């Protein structure tokens, strides 16, 4: 069981790359506590497969839609951008 009072909301915000003012800390702390209480109240499940192996999964058709968010708006949230591309750490040698 997680003790929700030990969660550092500022650290979580830093990891999520969002800014939280001092005035907002109590609000987000309470929301985090509510999420943790909800998860702790969830019932345990067995290790049995919960998906019908013989059932066919119906997939929707992919559709291209125009985004209301500009590319520049999206890229300004990236930690590093070069030539319009997000730069990420190398993970495979």
mmCIF file of N, CA, C and O in Angstrom:
data_model
loop_
_atom_site.group_PDB
_atom_site.id
_atom_site.type_symbol
_atom_site.label_atom_id
_atom_site.label_comp_id
_atom_site.label_asym_id
_atom_site.label_seq_id
_atom_site.Cartn_x
_atom_site.Cartn_y
_atom_site.Cartn_z
ATOM 1 N N UNK A 1 0.836 -1.169 0.000
ATOM 2 C CA UNK A 1 0.000 0.000 0.000
ATOM 3 C C UNK A 1 0.885 1.237 0.000
ATOM 4 O O UNK A 1 1.864 1.331 0.694
ATOM 5 N N UNK A 2 0.522 2.233 -0.818
ATOM 6 C CA UNK A 2 1.283 3.466 -0.928
ATOM 7 C C UNK A 2 0.717 4.484 0.051
ATOM 8 O O UNK A 2 -0.487 4.652 0.146
ATOM 9 N N UNK A 3 1.591 5.137 0.769
ATOM 10 C CA UNK A 3 1.163 6.205 1.661
ATOM 11 C C UNK A 3 1.161 7.485 0.840
ATOM 12 O O UNK A 3 2.203 8.014 0.499
ATOM 13 N N UNK A 4 -0.040 7.974 0.515
ATOM 14 C CA UNK A 4 -0.163 9.100 -0.396
ATOM 15 C C UNK A 4 0.457 10.383 0.151
ATOM 16 O O UNK A 4 0.767 11.278 -0.608
ATOM 17 N N UNK A 5 0.625 10.490 1.441
ATOM 18 C CA UNK A 5 1.214 11.702 1.991
ATOM 19 C C UNK A 5 2.700 11.799 1.657
ATOM 20 O O UNK A 5 3.281 12.864 1.807
ATOM 21 N N UNK A 6 3.307 10.727 1.213
ATOM 22 C CA UNK A 6 4.730 10.742 0.881
ATOM 23 C C UNK A 6 4.988 11.097 -0.581
ATOM 24 O O UNK A 6 6.137 11.127 -1.000
ATOM 25 N N UNK A 7 3.959 11.357 -1.360
ATOM 26 C CA UNK A 7 4.147 11.671 -2.770
ATOM 27 C C UNK A 7 4.519 13.143 -2.906
ATOM 28 O O UNK A 7 3.829 14.016 -2.412
ATOM 29 N N UNK A 8 5.622 13.388 -3.574
ATOM 30 C CA UNK A 8 6.114 14.744 -3.796
ATOM 31 C C UNK A 8 5.509 15.260 -5.092
ATOM 32 O O UNK A 8 5.957 14.915 -6.188
ATOM 33 N N UNK A 9 4.472 16.083 -4.965
ATOM 34 C CA UNK A 9 3.757 16.583 -6.131
ATOM 35 C C UNK A 9 4.680 17.414 -7.023
ATOM 36 O O UNK A 9 4.617 17.335 -8.241
ATOM 37 N N UNK A 10 5.579 18.168 -6.431
ATOM 38 C CA UNK A 10 6.523 18.955 -7.242
ATOM 39 C C UNK A 10 7.419 18.038 -8.089
ATOM 40 O O UNK A 10 7.701 18.337 -9.235
ATOM 41 N N UNK A 11 7.857 16.914 -7.502
ATOM 42 C CA UNK A 11 8.703 15.972 -8.246
ATOM 43 C C UNK A 11 7.909 15.343 -9.394
ATOM 44 O O UNK A 11 8.420 15.223 -10.507
ATOM 45 N N UNK A 12 6.677 14.960 -9.128
ATOM 46 C CA UNK A 12 5.825 14.391 -10.175
ATOM 47 C C UNK A 12 5.622 15.415 -11.289
ATOM 48 O O UNK A 12 5.708 15.088 -12.475
ATOM 49 N N UNK A 13 5.383 16.662 -10.937
ATOM 50 C CA UNK A 13 5.202 17.722 -11.926
ATOM 51 C C UNK A 13 6.474 17.915 -12.760
ATOM 52 O O UNK A 13 6.405 18.100 -13.974
ATOM 53 N N UNK A 14 7.631 17.849 -12.101
ATOM 54 C CA UNK A 14 8.896 17.995 -12.826
ATOM 55 C C UNK A 14 9.070 16.858 -13.827
ATOM 56 O O UNK A 14 9.466 17.088 -14.969
ATOM 57 N N UNK A 15 8.759 15.627 -13.408
ATOM 58 C CA UNK A 15 8.874 14.488 -14.317
ATOM 59 C C UNK A 15 7.920 14.616 -15.496
ATOM 60 O O UNK A 15 8.238 14.207 -16.613
ATOM 61 N N UNK A 16 6.738 15.176 -15.235
ATOM 62 C CA UNK A 16 5.734 15.354 -16.289
ATOM 63 C C UNK A 16 5.964 16.631 -17.091
ATOM 64 O O UNK A 16 5.249 16.905 -18.052
ATOM 65 N N UNK A 17 6.969 17.409 -16.679
ATOM 66 C CA UNK A 17 7.313 18.665 -17.334
ATOM 67 C C UNK A 17 6.137 19.644 -17.341
ATOM 68 O O UNK A 17 5.809 20.245 -18.366
ATOM 69 N N UNK A 18 5.477 19.751 -16.180
ATOM 70 C CA UNK A 18 4.407 20.733 -16.035
ATOM 71 C C UNK A 18 4.746 21.662 -14.868
ATOM 72 O O UNK A 18 5.448 21.268 -13.941
ATOM 73 N N UNK A 19 4.248 22.869 -14.943
ATOM 74 C CA UNK A 19 4.496 23.845 -13.886
ATOM 75 C C UNK A 19 3.286 23.879 -12.962
ATOM 76 O O UNK A 19 2.148 23.957 -13.427
ATOM 77 N N UNK A 20 3.534 23.798 -11.669
ATOM 78 C CA UNK A 20 2.473 23.880 -10.668
ATOM 79 C C UNK A 20 2.844 24.984 -9.691
ATOM 80 O O UNK A 20 3.934 24.975 -9.115
ATOM 81 N N UNK A 21 1.926 25.921 -9.514
ATOM 82 C CA UNK A 21 2.177 27.014 -8.571
ATOM 83 C C UNK A 21 1.929 26.528 -7.144
ATOM 84 O O UNK A 21 1.300 25.493 -6.920
ATOM 85 N N UNK A 22 2.418 27.299 -6.193
ATOM 86 C CA UNK A 22 2.212 26.952 -4.784
ATOM 87 C C UNK A 22 0.729 26.890 -4.440
ATOM 88 O O UNK A 22 0.301 26.089 -3.618
ATOM 89 N N UNK A 23 -0.059 27.744 -5.085
ATOM 90 C CA UNK A 23 -1.503 27.755 -4.830
ATOM 91 C C UNK A 23 -2.189 26.472 -5.311
ATOM 92 O O UNK A 23 -3.231 26.089 -4.790
ATOM 93 N N UNK A 24 -1.624 25.839 -6.332
ATOM 94 C CA UNK A 24 -2.235 24.637 -6.909
ATOM 95 C C UNK A 24 -1.829 23.349 -6.196
ATOM 96 O O UNK A 24 -2.455 22.311 -6.403
ATOM 97 N N UNK A 25 -0.774 23.397 -5.382
ATOM 98 C CA UNK A 25 -0.283 22.186 -4.717
ATOM 99 C C UNK A 25 -1.353 21.449 -3.922
ATOM 100 O O UNK A 25 -1.483 20.223 -4.074
ATOM 101 N N UNK A 26 -2.153 22.107 -3.086
ATOM 102 C CA UNK A 26 -3.172 21.366 -2.329
ATOM 103 C C UNK A 26 -4.188 20.661 -3.242
ATOM 104 O O UNK A 26 -4.590 19.529 -2.981
ATOM 105 N N UNK A 27 -4.566 21.336 -4.331
ATOM 106 C CA UNK A 27 -5.533 20.747 -5.275
ATOM 107 C C UNK A 27 -4.977 19.455 -5.873
ATOM 108 O O UNK A 27 -5.638 18.415 -5.880
ATOM 109 N N UNK A 28 -3.747 19.516 -6.381
ATOM 110 C CA UNK A 28 -3.162 18.338 -7.017
ATOM 111 C C UNK A 28 -2.818 17.258 -6.003
ATOM 112 O O UNK A 28 -2.882 16.071 -6.306
ATOM 113 N N UNK A 29 -2.463 17.644 -4.812
ATOM 114 C CA UNK A 29 -2.188 16.670 -3.760
ATOM 115 C C UNK A 29 -3.460 15.883 -3.435
ATOM 116 O O UNK A 29 -3.430 14.657 -3.316
ATOM 117 N N UNK A 30 -4.585 16.586 -3.326
ATOM 118 C CA UNK A 30 -5.864 15.920 -3.048
ATOM 119 C C UNK A 30 -6.268 15.022 -4.210
ATOM 120 O O UNK A 30 -6.739 13.898 -4.012
ATOM 121 N N UNK A 31 -6.061 15.486 -5.444
ATOM 122 C CA UNK A 31 -6.385 14.663 -6.612
ATOM 123 C C UNK A 31 -5.533 13.385 -6.630
ATOM 124 O O UNK A 31 -6.025 12.305 -6.932
ATOM 125 N N UNK A 32 -4.248 13.526 -6.287
ATOM 126 C CA UNK A 32 -3.368 12.355 -6.246
ATOM 127 C C UNK A 32 -3.831 11.392 -5.159
ATOM 128 O O UNK A 32 -3.856 10.174 -5.360
ATOM 129 N N UNK A 33 -4.211 11.915 -4.006
ATOM 130 C CA UNK A 33 -4.731 11.069 -2.922
ATOM 131 C C UNK A 33 -5.985 10.329 -3.369
ATOM 132 O O UNK A 33 -6.164 9.147 -3.067
ATOM 133 N N UNK A 34 -6.869 11.018 -4.099
ATOM 134 C CA UNK A 34 -8.085 10.372 -4.598
ATOM 135 C C UNK A 34 -7.765 9.248 -5.578
ATOM 136 O O UNK A 34 -8.383 8.184 -5.541
ATOM 137 N N UNK A 35 -6.795 9.463 -6.438
ATOM 138 C CA UNK A 35 -6.400 8.433 -7.404
ATOM 139 C C UNK A 35 -5.839 7.218 -6.670
ATOM 140 O O UNK A 35 -6.179 6.075 -6.971
ATOM 141 N N UNK A 36 -4.992 7.455 -5.685
ATOM 142 C CA UNK A 36 -4.389 6.355 -4.936
ATOM 143 C C UNK A 36 -5.452 5.573 -4.171
ATOM 144 O O UNK A 36 -5.455 4.341 -4.163
ATOM 145 N N UNK A 37 -6.396 6.286 -3.550
ATOM 146 C CA UNK A 37 -7.488 5.591 -2.846
ATOM 147 C C UNK A 37 -8.302 4.735 -3.811
ATOM 148 O O UNK A 37 -8.698 3.620 -3.492
ATOM 149 N N UNK A 38 -8.551 5.251 -5.019
ATOM 150 C CA UNK A 38 -9.319 4.503 -6.012
ATOM 151 C C UNK A 38 -8.571 3.231 -6.413
ATOM 152 O O UNK A 38 -9.144 2.150 -6.491
ATOM 153 N N UNK A 39 -7.274 3.346 -6.662
ATOM 154 C CA UNK A 39 -6.475 2.187 -7.065
ATOM 155 C C UNK A 39 -6.402 1.171 -5.933
ATOM 156 O O UNK A 39 -6.524 -0.038 -6.155
ATOM 157 N N UNK A 40 -6.231 1.639 -4.706
ATOM 158 C CA UNK A 40 -6.163 0.724 -3.563
ATOM 159 C C UNK A 40 -7.482 -0.010 -3.353
ATOM 160 O O UNK A 40 -7.495 -1.132 -2.856
ATOM 161 N N UNK A 41 -8.601 0.595 -3.763
ATOM 162 C CA UNK A 41 -9.917 -0.027 -3.586
ATOM 163 C C UNK A 41 -10.242 -1.028 -4.691
ATOM 164 O O UNK A 41 -11.223 -1.765 -4.583
ATOM 165 N N UNK A 42 -9.426 -1.069 -5.732
ATOM 166 C CA UNK A 42 -9.698 -2.005 -6.833
ATOM 167 C C UNK A 42 -9.504 -3.439 -6.348
ATOM 168 O O UNK A 42 -8.590 -3.729 -5.580
ATOM 169 N N UNK A 43 -10.365 -4.338 -6.824
ATOM 170 C CA UNK A 43 -10.244 -5.736 -6.384
ATOM 171 C C UNK A 43 -9.032 -6.422 -7.005
ATOM 172 O O UNK A 43 -8.568 -6.041 -8.082
ATOM 173 N N UNK A 44 -8.515 -7.420 -6.309
ATOM 174 C CA UNK A 44 -7.422 -8.233 -6.851
ATOM 175 C C UNK A 44 -7.993 -9.106 -7.970
ATOM 176 O O UNK A 44 -9.150 -9.498 -7.934
ATOM 177 N N UNK A 45 -7.168 -9.415 -8.972
ATOM 178 C CA UNK A 45 -7.612 -10.319 -10.033
ATOM 179 C C UNK A 45 -6.681 -11.516 -10.076
ATOM 180 O O UNK A 45 -5.516 -11.431 -9.693
ATOM 181 N N UNK A 46 -7.216 -12.619 -10.537
ATOM 182 C CA UNK A 46 -6.414 -13.827 -10.698
ATOM 183 C C UNK A 46 -5.513 -13.667 -11.917
ATOM 184 O O UNK A 46 -5.669 -12.757 -12.722
ATOM 185 N N UNK A 47 -4.574 -14.580 -12.053
ATOM 186 C CA UNK A 47 -3.651 -14.527 -13.183
ATOM 187 C C UNK A 47 -4.250 -15.122 -14.453
ATOM 188 O O UNK A 47 -3.563 -15.238 -15.450
ATOM 189 N N UNK A 48 -5.508 -15.493 -14.416
ATOM 190 C CA UNK A 48 -6.118 -16.101 -15.595
ATOM 191 C C UNK A 48 -6.281 -15.065 -16.702
ATOM 192 O O UNK A 48 -6.387 -13.870 -16.467
ATOM 193 N N UNK A 49 -6.288 -15.558 -17.932
ATOM 194 C CA UNK A 49 -6.416 -14.708 -19.099
ATOM 195 C C UNK A 49 -7.824 -14.128 -19.157
ATOM 196 O O UNK A 49 -8.812 -14.861 -19.086
ATOM 197 N N UNK A 50 -7.941 -12.827 -19.257
ATOM 198 C CA UNK A 50 -9.242 -12.180 -19.263
ATOM 199 C C UNK A 50 -9.751 -11.889 -20.672
ATOM 200 O O UNK A 50 -10.805 -11.301 -20.844
ATOM 201 N N UNK A 51 -9.013 -12.329 -21.692
ATOM 202 C CA UNK A 51 -9.398 -12.078 -23.071
ATOM 203 C C UNK A 51 -9.773 -13.409 -23.713
ATOM 204 O O UNK A 51 -9.117 -14.429 -23.505
ATOM 205 N N UNK A 52 -10.830 -13.390 -24.506
ATOM 206 C CA UNK A 52 -11.258 -14.587 -25.227
ATOM 207 C C UNK A 52 -10.277 -14.838 -26.369
ATOM 208 O O UNK A 52 -10.225 -14.073 -27.333
ATOM 209 N N UNK A 53 -9.513 -15.925 -26.270
ATOM 210 C CA UNK A 53 -8.501 -16.232 -27.284
ATOM 211 C C UNK A 53 -9.111 -16.528 -28.644
ATOM 212 O O UNK A 53 -8.477 -16.369 -29.675
ATOM 213 N N UNK A 54 -10.353 -16.978 -28.667
ATOM 214 C CA UNK A 54 -11.009 -17.338 -29.923
ATOM 215 C C UNK A 54 -11.809 -16.181 -30.514
ATOM 216 O O UNK A 54 -12.279 -16.278 -31.648
ATOM 217 N N UNK A 55 -11.983 -15.133 -29.767
ATOM 218 C CA UNK A 55 -12.773 -13.992 -30.244
ATOM 219 C C UNK A 55 -11.978 -13.153 -31.218
ATOM 220 O O UNK A 55 -10.779 -12.973 -31.098
ATOM 221 N N UNK A 56 -12.673 -12.634 -32.204
ATOM 222 C CA UNK A 56 -12.041 -11.766 -33.190
ATOM 223 C C UNK A 56 -12.182 -10.324 -32.715
ATOM 224 O O UNK A 56 -13.250 -9.895 -32.305
ATOM 225 N N UNK A 57 -11.097 -9.614 -32.786
ATOM 226 C CA UNK A 57 -11.118 -8.222 -32.359
ATOM 227 C C UNK A 57 -11.452 -7.337 -33.557
ATOM 228 O O UNK A 57 -10.777 -7.384 -34.583
ATOM 229 N N UNK A 58 -12.517 -6.560 -33.442
ATOM 230 C CA UNK A 58 -12.877 -5.625 -34.504
ATOM 231 C C UNK A 58 -12.091 -4.343 -34.307
ATOM 232 O O UNK A 58 -12.151 -3.723 -33.247
ATOM 233 N N UNK A 59 -11.354 -3.966 -35.334
ATOM 234 C CA UNK A 59 -10.550 -2.753 -35.265
ATOM 235 C C UNK A 59 -11.211 -1.662 -36.090
ATOM 236 O O UNK A 59 -11.806 -1.924 -37.135
ATOM 237 N N UNK A 60 -11.112 -0.442 -35.618
ATOM 238 C CA UNK A 60 -11.670 0.664 -36.379
ATOM 239 C C UNK A 60 -10.692 1.064 -37.474
ATOM 240 O O UNK A 60 -9.485 0.837 -37.388
ATOM 241 N N UNK A 61 -11.210 1.706 -38.488
ATOM 242 C CA UNK A 61 -10.389 2.191 -39.575
ATOM 243 C C UNK A 61 -9.649 3.445 -39.104
ATOM 244 O O UNK A 61 -10.227 4.306 -38.433
ATOM 245 N N UNK A 62 -8.370 3.538 -39.424
ATOM 246 C CA UNK A 62 -7.612 4.740 -39.096
ATOM 247 C C UNK A 62 -8.070 5.880 -39.995
ATOM 248 O O UNK A 62 -8.237 5.708 -41.200
ATOM 249 N N UNK A 63 -8.274 7.037 -39.389
ATOM 250 C CA UNK A 63 -8.688 8.208 -40.154
ATOM 251 C C UNK A 63 -7.763 9.360 -39.814
ATOM 252 O O UNK A 63 -7.477 9.610 -38.651
ATOM 253 N N UNK A 64 -7.317 10.056 -40.829
ATOM 254 C CA UNK A 64 -6.458 11.218 -40.662
ATOM 255 C C UNK A 64 -7.343 12.437 -40.424
ATOM 256 O O UNK A 64 -8.265 12.704 -41.190
ATOM 257 N N UNK A 65 -7.080 13.141 -39.327
ATOM 258 C CA UNK A 65 -7.842 14.355 -39.038
ATOM 259 C C UNK A 65 -6.866 15.493 -38.777
ATOM 260 O O UNK A 65 -5.739 15.278 -38.325
ATOM 261 N N UNK A 66 -7.305 16.703 -39.071
ATOM 262 C CA UNK A 66 -6.465 17.873 -38.821
ATOM 263 C C UNK A 66 -6.402 18.130 -37.319
ATOM 264 O O UNK A 66 -7.412 18.078 -36.630
ATOM 265 N N UNK A 67 -5.208 18.412 -36.840
ATOM 266 C CA UNK A 67 -5.020 18.723 -35.432
ATOM 267 C C UNK A 67 -5.248 20.210 -35.212
ATOM 268 O O UNK A 67 -4.933 21.035 -36.057
ATOM 269 N N UNK A 68 -5.802 20.547 -34.052
ATOM 270 C CA UNK A 68 -6.007 21.947 -33.710
ATOM 271 C C UNK A 68 -4.769 22.517 -33.018
ATOM 272 O O UNK A 68 -4.709 23.691 -32.713
ATOM 273 N N UNK A 69 -3.774 21.666 -32.789
ATOM 274 C CA UNK A 69 -2.554 22.097 -32.126
ATOM 275 C C UNK A 69 -1.460 22.217 -33.185
ATOM 276 O O UNK A 69 -1.234 21.292 -33.970
ATOM 277 N N UNK A 70 -0.780 23.339 -33.209
ATOM 278 C CA UNK A 70 0.263 23.539 -34.208
ATOM 279 C C UNK A 70 1.510 22.725 -33.857
ATOM 280 O O UNK A 70 1.730 22.356 -32.712
ATOM 281 N N UNK A 71 2.312 22.482 -34.858
ATOM 282 C CA UNK A 71 3.558 21.741 -34.669
ATOM 283 C C UNK A 71 4.471 22.487 -33.697
ATOM 284 O O UNK A 71 5.107 21.883 -32.832
ATOM 285 N N UNK A 72 4.541 23.804 -33.845
ATOM 286 C CA UNK A 72 5.382 24.602 -32.953
ATOM 287 C C UNK A 72 4.926 24.473 -31.503
ATOM 288 O O UNK A 72 5.744 24.410 -30.587
ATOM 289 N N UNK A 73 3.614 24.441 -31.281
ATOM 290 C CA UNK A 73 3.070 24.295 -29.932
ATOM 291 C C UNK A 73 3.482 22.944 -29.339
ATOM 292 O O UNK A 73 3.833 22.850 -28.172
ATOM 293 N N UNK A 74 3.446 21.901 -30.134
ATOM 294 C CA UNK A 74 3.836 20.566 -29.670
ATOM 295 C C UNK A 74 5.338 20.526 -29.379
ATOM 296 O O UNK A 74 5.770 20.033 -28.339
ATOM 297 N N UNK A 75 6.141 21.064 -30.280
ATOM 298 C CA UNK A 75 7.593 20.998 -30.126
ATOM 299 C C UNK A 75 8.104 21.844 -28.970
ATOM 300 O O UNK A 75 9.172 21.559 -28.422
ATOM 301 N N UNK A 76 7.371 22.862 -28.549
ATOM 302 C CA UNK A 76 7.867 23.688 -27.448
ATOM 303 C C UNK A 76 7.857 22.922 -26.124
ATOM 304 O O UNK A 76 8.516 23.320 -25.186
ATOM 305 N N UNK A 77 7.138 21.797 -26.058
ATOM 306 C CA UNK A 77 7.119 20.970 -24.855
ATOM 307 C C UNK A 77 8.244 19.933 -24.831
ATOM 308 O O UNK A 77 8.460 19.277 -23.812
ATOM 309 N N UNK A 78 8.936 19.776 -25.946
ATOM 310 C CA UNK A 78 10.022 18.798 -26.020
ATOM 311 C C UNK A 78 11.262 19.348 -25.325
ATOM 312 O O UNK A 78 11.544 20.547 -25.403
ATOM 313 N N UNK A 79 12.027 18.472 -24.650
ATOM 314 C CA UNK A 79 13.229 18.952 -23.964
ATOM 315 C C UNK A 79 14.307 19.466 -24.923
ATOM 316 O O UNK A 79 15.042 20.380 -24.600
ATOM 317 N N UNK A 80 14.375 18.889 -26.137
ATOM 318 C CA UNK A 80 15.388 19.330 -27.095
ATOM 319 C C UNK A 80 14.843 19.120 -28.510
ATOM 320 O O UNK A 80 14.333 18.044 -28.830
ATOM 321 N N UNK A 81 14.959 20.142 -29.341
ATOM 322 C CA UNK A 81 14.486 20.086 -30.723
ATOM 323 C C UNK A 81 15.611 20.556 -31.634
ATOM 324 O O UNK A 81 16.252 21.570 -31.375
ATOM 325 N N UNK A 82 15.858 19.784 -32.702
ATOM 326 C CA UNK A 82 16.852 20.162 -33.700
ATOM 327 C C UNK A 82 16.209 19.987 -35.070
ATOM 328 O O UNK A 82 15.684 18.912 -35.387
ATOM 329 N N UNK A 83 16.247 21.035 -35.868
ATOM 330 C CA UNK A 83 15.704 21.023 -37.228
ATOM 331 C C UNK A 83 14.257 20.527 -37.257
ATOM 332 O O UNK A 83 13.858 19.774 -38.131
ATOM 333 N N UNK A 84 13.465 20.940 -36.275
ATOM 334 C CA UNK A 84 12.053 20.575 -36.246
ATOM 335 C C UNK A 84 11.772 19.163 -35.781
ATOM 336 O O UNK A 84 10.650 18.676 -35.913
ATOM 337 N N UNK A 85 12.775 18.480 -35.227
ATOM 338 C CA UNK A 85 12.604 17.105 -34.753
ATOM 339 C C UNK A 85 12.954 17.024 -33.267
ATOM 340 O O UNK A 85 13.864 17.696 -32.798
ATOM 341 N N UNK A 86 12.230 16.177 -32.555
ATOM 342 C CA UNK A 86 12.512 15.959 -31.136
ATOM 343 C C UNK A 86 13.756 15.100 -31.019
ATOM 344 O O UNK A 86 13.862 14.040 -31.674
ATOM 345 N N UNK A 87 14.712 15.527 -30.225
ATOM 346 C CA UNK A 87 15.949 14.774 -29.995
ATOM 347 C C UNK A 87 15.784 13.971 -28.720
ATOM 348 O O UNK A 87 15.405 14.493 -27.671
ATOM 349 N N UNK A 88 16.021 12.649 -28.827
ATOM 350 C CA UNK A 88 15.892 11.765 -27.667
ATOM 351 C C UNK A 88 17.234 11.070 -27.433
ATOM 352 O O UNK A 88 18.044 10.936 -28.336
ATOM 353 N N UNK A 89 17.484 10.620 -26.196
ATOM 354 C CA UNK A 89 18.742 9.914 -25.905
ATOM 355 C C UNK A 89 18.829 8.602 -26.693
ATOM 356 O O UNK A 89 17.826 7.937 -26.929
ATOM 357 N N UNK A 90 20.031 8.252 -27.073
ATOM 358 C CA UNK A 90 20.275 6.990 -27.756
ATOM 359 C C UNK A 90 20.017 5.851 -26.768
ATOM 360 O O UNK A 90 20.510 5.867 -25.646
ATOM 361 N N UNK A 91 19.228 4.856 -27.176
ATOM 362 C CA UNK A 91 18.902 3.751 -26.279
ATOM 363 C C UNK A 91 19.451 2.414 -26.741
ATOM 364 O O UNK A 91 19.505 1.476 -25.991
ATOM 365 N N UNK A 92 19.844 2.349 -28.008
ATOM 366 C CA UNK A 92 20.370 1.086 -28.567
ATOM 367 C C UNK A 92 21.745 1.349 -29.153
ATOM 368 O O UNK A 92 21.958 2.318 -29.864
ATOM 369 N N UNK A 93 22.676 0.483 -28.823
ATOM 370 C CA UNK A 93 24.036 0.626 -29.364
ATOM 371 C C UNK A 93 24.111 0.029 -30.748
ATOM 372 O O UNK A 93 23.480 -0.883 -31.108
#
